[in-house]
Amino acid sequence: MGSFRLGTILGIEVRIHISWFVIFLLILWTFSQGVFPEAYPGLPGWNYYAMGVAGALLFFASLLAHELAHSVVARRRGVAVEGITLFIFGGMARTRMESRSPGDEFVIAGVGPLSSVLLGVLFGALWWTGERLGLSRAVTGVAEYVGFLNVVLAVFNLLPGYPLDGGRLLRSAIWKATGSMERATRVAAVGGELLAWAFMGWGAWQTVRGQVLDGLWMVFIGWFVRNAARSGYRQFAVVHALEAVPAREAMSRWPETVSPGLTLRELESERSRRGHFDGYPVVTGDGRVLGLVTVAQVRSVPEAEWPVRTVGDVMLPLDPGLQVDSGDSMARVLDKLGAAGAAAAGRLLVMRDGKLEGIITPLDVAGWLKRAPSLKRI
Ligand SMILES: [Zn+2]
């Protein structure tokens, strides 16, 4: 939402949120109008614009490197990464699940600030060497500021409030100490809120003292961190719930089934008598599950052939994409429901030891979400 695709790097989709353009222009403007002319006076005017563009682009690349570091390490540790979104203040690697252990969480969170520090050192070295080689200040100045900004980025991200990296490190430590990921997340999210209020309070104080622009900037950062802490915790709670709950809690038990020998004509008249489902599991008399038949499949056969064609002729044969185990997590159910899609009339067979236990449709998922106790605290 509000973002568009930039491309794919190392197999990870990179998107840009519209708000990012605001920060880009702001950085460009600050660099070319304020920072560079002040720090390096006496250069031709157009130099400052070139430095501004180069500085803003390099800073953007640095943010991207920070998020890529998180994403690549997360993927190595078995956490699925959907992609990276860059927005105002930085970026976010979108993951669909949580780390499996505090150790994984520590490494995944820590590698971001670490890469920013390394970039800071790298740009610092460029600046240092450039100065000694007598390169133009237009070049060394950009290196100096981008290096500095990377260090600022690392420090900001290390503040101990979830979902900032520092908050994730704190969470991994509490998780390790208490063994409870949920409690650790809650404490780290409170850390995020406190941090946010500290920013806003400091900003208000600065504003009162007459430093209005700096003050408002701080208030804005605080507001952003507060929102991130809340939505980060909410997202955690949802993902956590989806991973903790097995499919059997959301499925409908004893679904209506049909036998493979039934003709399509018989199936249609059964449907008009007994209720209108869009799909039925196909089960033999002795309980073997053969597949799924959907109304769309029946309709794709000319009506004249209905008396002679059978359910067994047209059904989707049972394959791994059509079924889940009743012990599989709801996260897996949602993945498979999405992948199976309209072809399976939006339903999955819930199996256990080769026997049909139930069926899951998006309606079952919605009903379960309403009942789910672990989601009520959000
Ligand atoms: Zn980070």
PDB file of N, CA and C in Angstrom, residues 216-253:
ATOM      1  N   LEU A 216      10.217  20.176  16.877  1.00  0.00           N
ATOM      2  CA  LEU A 216       9.141  19.500  16.141  1.00  0.00           C
ATOM      3  C   LEU A 216       9.641  18.209  15.496  1.00  0.00           C
ATOM      4  N   TRP A 217      10.863  18.267  15.028  1.00  0.00           N
ATOM      5  CA  TRP A 217      11.513  17.109  14.421  1.00  0.00           C
ATOM      6  C   TRP A 217      11.558  15.957  15.428  1.00  0.00           C
ATOM      7  N   MET A 218      11.964  16.263  16.656  1.00  0.00           N
ATOM      8  CA  MET A 218      12.033  15.260  17.736  1.00  0.00           C
ATOM      9  C   MET A 218      10.649  14.693  18.046  1.00  0.00           C
ATOM     10  N   VAL A 219       9.652  15.586  18.115  1.00  0.00           N
ATOM     11  CA  VAL A 219       8.279  15.141  18.394  1.00  0.00           C
ATOM     12  C   VAL A 219       7.835  14.170  17.302  1.00  0.00           C
ATOM     13  N   PHE A 220       8.168  14.515  16.085  1.00  0.00           N
ATOM     14  CA  PHE A 220       7.789  13.684  14.937  1.00  0.00           C
ATOM     15  C   PHE A 220       8.447  12.301  15.026  1.00  0.00           C
ATOM     16  N   ILE A 221       9.740  12.288  15.375  1.00  0.00           N
ATOM     17  CA  ILE A 221      10.441  11.004  15.514  1.00  0.00           C
ATOM     18  C   ILE A 221       9.791  10.172  16.625  1.00  0.00           C
ATOM     19  N   GLY A 222       9.462  10.844  17.739  1.00  0.00           N
ATOM     20  CA  GLY A 222       8.819  10.157  18.852  1.00  0.00           C
ATOM     21  C   GLY A 222       7.495   9.546  18.442  1.00  0.00           C
ATOM     22  N   TRP A 223       6.718  10.309  17.704  1.00  0.00           N
ATOM     23  CA  TRP A 223       5.412   9.844  17.243  1.00  0.00           C
ATOM     24  C   TRP A 223       5.582   8.623  16.335  1.00  0.00           C
ATOM     25  N   PHE A 224       6.606   8.693  15.490  1.00  0.00           N
ATOM     26  CA  PHE A 224       6.877   7.582  14.582  1.00  0.00           C
ATOM     27  C   PHE A 224       7.262   6.315  15.354  1.00  0.00           C
ATOM     28  N   VAL A 225       8.149   6.468  16.338  1.00  0.00           N
ATOM     29  CA  VAL A 225       8.601   5.313  17.118  1.00  0.00           C
ATOM     30  C   VAL A 225       7.422   4.704  17.888  1.00  0.00           C
ATOM     31  N   ARG A 226       6.547   5.563  18.407  1.00  0.00           N
ATOM     32  CA  ARG A 226       5.402   5.083  19.166  1.00  0.00           C
ATOM     33  C   ARG A 226       4.489   4.225  18.273  1.00  0.00           C
ATOM     34  N   ASN A 227       4.200   4.740  17.074  1.00  0.00           N
ATOM     35  CA  ASN A 227       3.372   3.971  16.140  1.00  0.00           C
ATOM     36  C   ASN A 227       4.026   2.647  15.787  1.00  0.00           C
ATOM     37  N   ALA A 228       5.352   2.717  15.563  1.00  0.00           N
ATOM     38  CA  ALA A 228       6.065   1.497  15.176  1.00  0.00           C
ATOM     39  C   ALA A 228       6.023   0.482  16.313  1.00  0.00           C
ATOM     40  N   ALA A 229       6.166   0.973  17.566  1.00  0.00           N
ATOM     41  CA  ALA A 229       6.142   0.063  18.716  1.00  0.00           C
ATOM     42  C   ALA A 229       4.787  -0.626  18.794  1.00  0.00           C
ATOM     43  N   ARG A 230       3.723   0.146  18.628  1.00  0.00           N
ATOM     44  CA  ARG A 230       2.382  -0.442  18.735  1.00  0.00           C
ATOM     45  C   ARG A 230       2.086  -1.406  17.602  1.00  0.00           C
ATOM     46  N   SER A 231       2.333  -0.962  16.359  1.00  0.00           N
ATOM     47  CA  SER A 231       1.974  -1.838  15.243  1.00  0.00           C
ATOM     48  C   SER A 231       2.913  -3.029  15.198  1.00  0.00           C
ATOM     49  N   GLY A 232       4.180  -2.818  15.629  1.00  0.00           N
ATOM     50  CA  GLY A 232       5.129  -3.935  15.681  1.00  0.00           C
ATOM     51  C   GLY A 232       4.649  -4.998  16.643  1.00  0.00           C
ATOM     52  N   TYR A 233       4.132  -4.572  17.804  1.00  0.00           N
ATOM     53  CA  TYR A 233       3.670  -5.536  18.790  1.00  0.00           C
ATOM     54  C   TYR A 233       2.411  -6.249  18.292  1.00  0.00           C
ATOM     55  N   ARG A 234       1.551  -5.488  17.656  1.00  0.00           N
ATOM     56  CA  ARG A 234       0.307  -6.075  17.133  1.00  0.00           C
ATOM     57  C   ARG A 234       0.630  -7.134  16.085  1.00  0.00           C
ATOM     58  N   GLN A 235       1.572  -6.773  15.193  1.00  0.00           N
ATOM     59  CA  GLN A 235       1.942  -7.732  14.150  1.00  0.00           C
ATOM     60  C   GLN A 235       2.546  -8.982  14.765  1.00  0.00           C
ATOM     61  N   PHE A 236       3.380  -8.756  15.802  1.00  0.00           N
ATOM     62  CA  PHE A 236       3.971  -9.904  16.486  1.00  0.00           C
ATOM     63  C   PHE A 236       2.873 -10.808  17.038  1.00  0.00           C
ATOM     64  N   ALA A 237       1.879 -10.184  17.690  1.00  0.00           N
ATOM     65  CA  ALA A 237       0.827 -10.965  18.336  1.00  0.00           C
ATOM     66  C   ALA A 237       0.069 -11.799  17.300  1.00  0.00           C
ATOM     67  N   VAL A 238      -0.190 -11.208  16.132  1.00  0.00           N
ATOM     68  CA  VAL A 238      -0.927 -11.931  15.098  1.00  0.00           C
ATOM     69  C   VAL A 238      -0.096 -13.105  14.573  1.00  0.00           C
ATOM     70  N   VAL A 239       1.160 -12.809  14.209  1.00  0.00           N
ATOM     71  CA  VAL A 239       2.015 -13.875  13.668  1.00  0.00           C
ATOM     72  C   VAL A 239       2.217 -14.978  14.705  1.00  0.00           C
ATOM     73  N   HIS A 240       2.438 -14.546  15.955  1.00  0.00           N
ATOM     74  CA  HIS A 240       2.658 -15.486  17.046  1.00  0.00           C
ATOM     75  C   HIS A 240       1.431 -16.394  17.201  1.00  0.00           C
ATOM     76  N   ALA A 241       0.259 -15.777  17.158  1.00  0.00           N
ATOM     77  CA  ALA A 241      -0.972 -16.558  17.300  1.00  0.00           C
ATOM     78  C   ALA A 241      -1.117 -17.533  16.140  1.00  0.00           C
ATOM     79  N   LEU A 242      -0.822 -17.052  14.927  1.00  0.00           N
ATOM     80  CA  LEU A 242      -0.964 -17.911  13.748  1.00  0.00           C
ATOM     81  C   LEU A 242      -0.030 -19.106  13.818  1.00  0.00           C
ATOM     82  N   GLU A 243       1.151 -18.907  14.430  1.00  0.00           N
ATOM     83  CA  GLU A 243       2.094 -20.011  14.491  1.00  0.00           C
ATOM     84  C   GLU A 243       1.803 -20.970  15.632  1.00  0.00           C
ATOM     85  N   ALA A 244       1.116 -20.445  16.658  1.00  0.00           N
ATOM     86  CA  ALA A 244       0.907 -21.279  17.840  1.00  0.00           C
ATOM     87  C   ALA A 244      -0.333 -22.158  17.728  1.00  0.00           C
ATOM     88  N   VAL A 245      -1.250 -21.779  16.822  1.00  0.00           N
ATOM     89  CA  VAL A 245      -2.539 -22.474  16.787  1.00  0.00           C
ATOM     90  C   VAL A 245      -2.578 -23.488  15.648  1.00  0.00           C
ATOM     91  N   PRO A 246      -2.994 -24.727  15.927  1.00  0.00           N
ATOM     92  CA  PRO A 246      -3.067 -25.737  14.876  1.00  0.00           C
ATOM     93  C   PRO A 246      -4.349 -25.622  14.053  1.00  0.00           C
ATOM     94  N   ALA A 247      -4.285 -26.151  12.852  1.00  0.00           N
ATOM     95  CA  ALA A 247      -5.397 -26.068  11.905  1.00  0.00           C
ATOM     96  C   ALA A 247      -6.694 -26.615  12.497  1.00  0.00           C
ATOM     97  N   ARG A 248      -6.578 -27.648  13.350  1.00  0.00           N
ATOM     98  CA  ARG A 248      -7.815 -28.289  13.820  1.00  0.00           C
ATOM     99  C   ARG A 248      -8.689 -27.346  14.618  1.00  0.00           C
ATOM    100  N   GLU A 249      -8.086 -26.262  15.180  1.00  0.00           N
ATOM    101  CA  GLU A 249      -8.907 -25.340  15.972  1.00  0.00           C
ATOM    102  C   GLU A 249      -9.795 -24.452  15.118  1.00  0.00           C
ATOM    103  N   ALA A 250      -9.445 -24.317  13.846  1.00  0.00           N
ATOM    104  CA  ALA A 250     -10.247 -23.430  12.998  1.00  0.00           C
ATOM    105  C   ALA A 250     -11.127 -24.202  12.026  1.00  0.00           C
ATOM    106  N   MET A 251     -10.854 -25.509  11.839  1.00  0.00           N
ATOM    107  CA  MET A 251     -11.552 -26.241  10.763  1.00  0.00           C
ATOM    108  C   MET A 251     -13.014 -26.514  11.115  1.00  0.00           C
ATOM    109  N   SER A 252     -13.801 -26.762  10.084  1.00  0.00           N
ATOM    110  CA  SER A 252     -15.148 -27.284  10.286  1.00  0.00           C
ATOM    111  C   SER A 252     -15.045 -28.803  10.276  1.00  0.00           C
ATOM    112  N   ARG A 253     -15.585 -29.430  11.320  1.00  0.00           N
ATOM    113  CA  ARG A 253     -15.548 -30.894  11.383  1.00  0.00           C
ATOM    114  C   ARG A 253     -16.672 -31.512  10.575  1.00  0.00           C
TER     115      ARG A 253
END
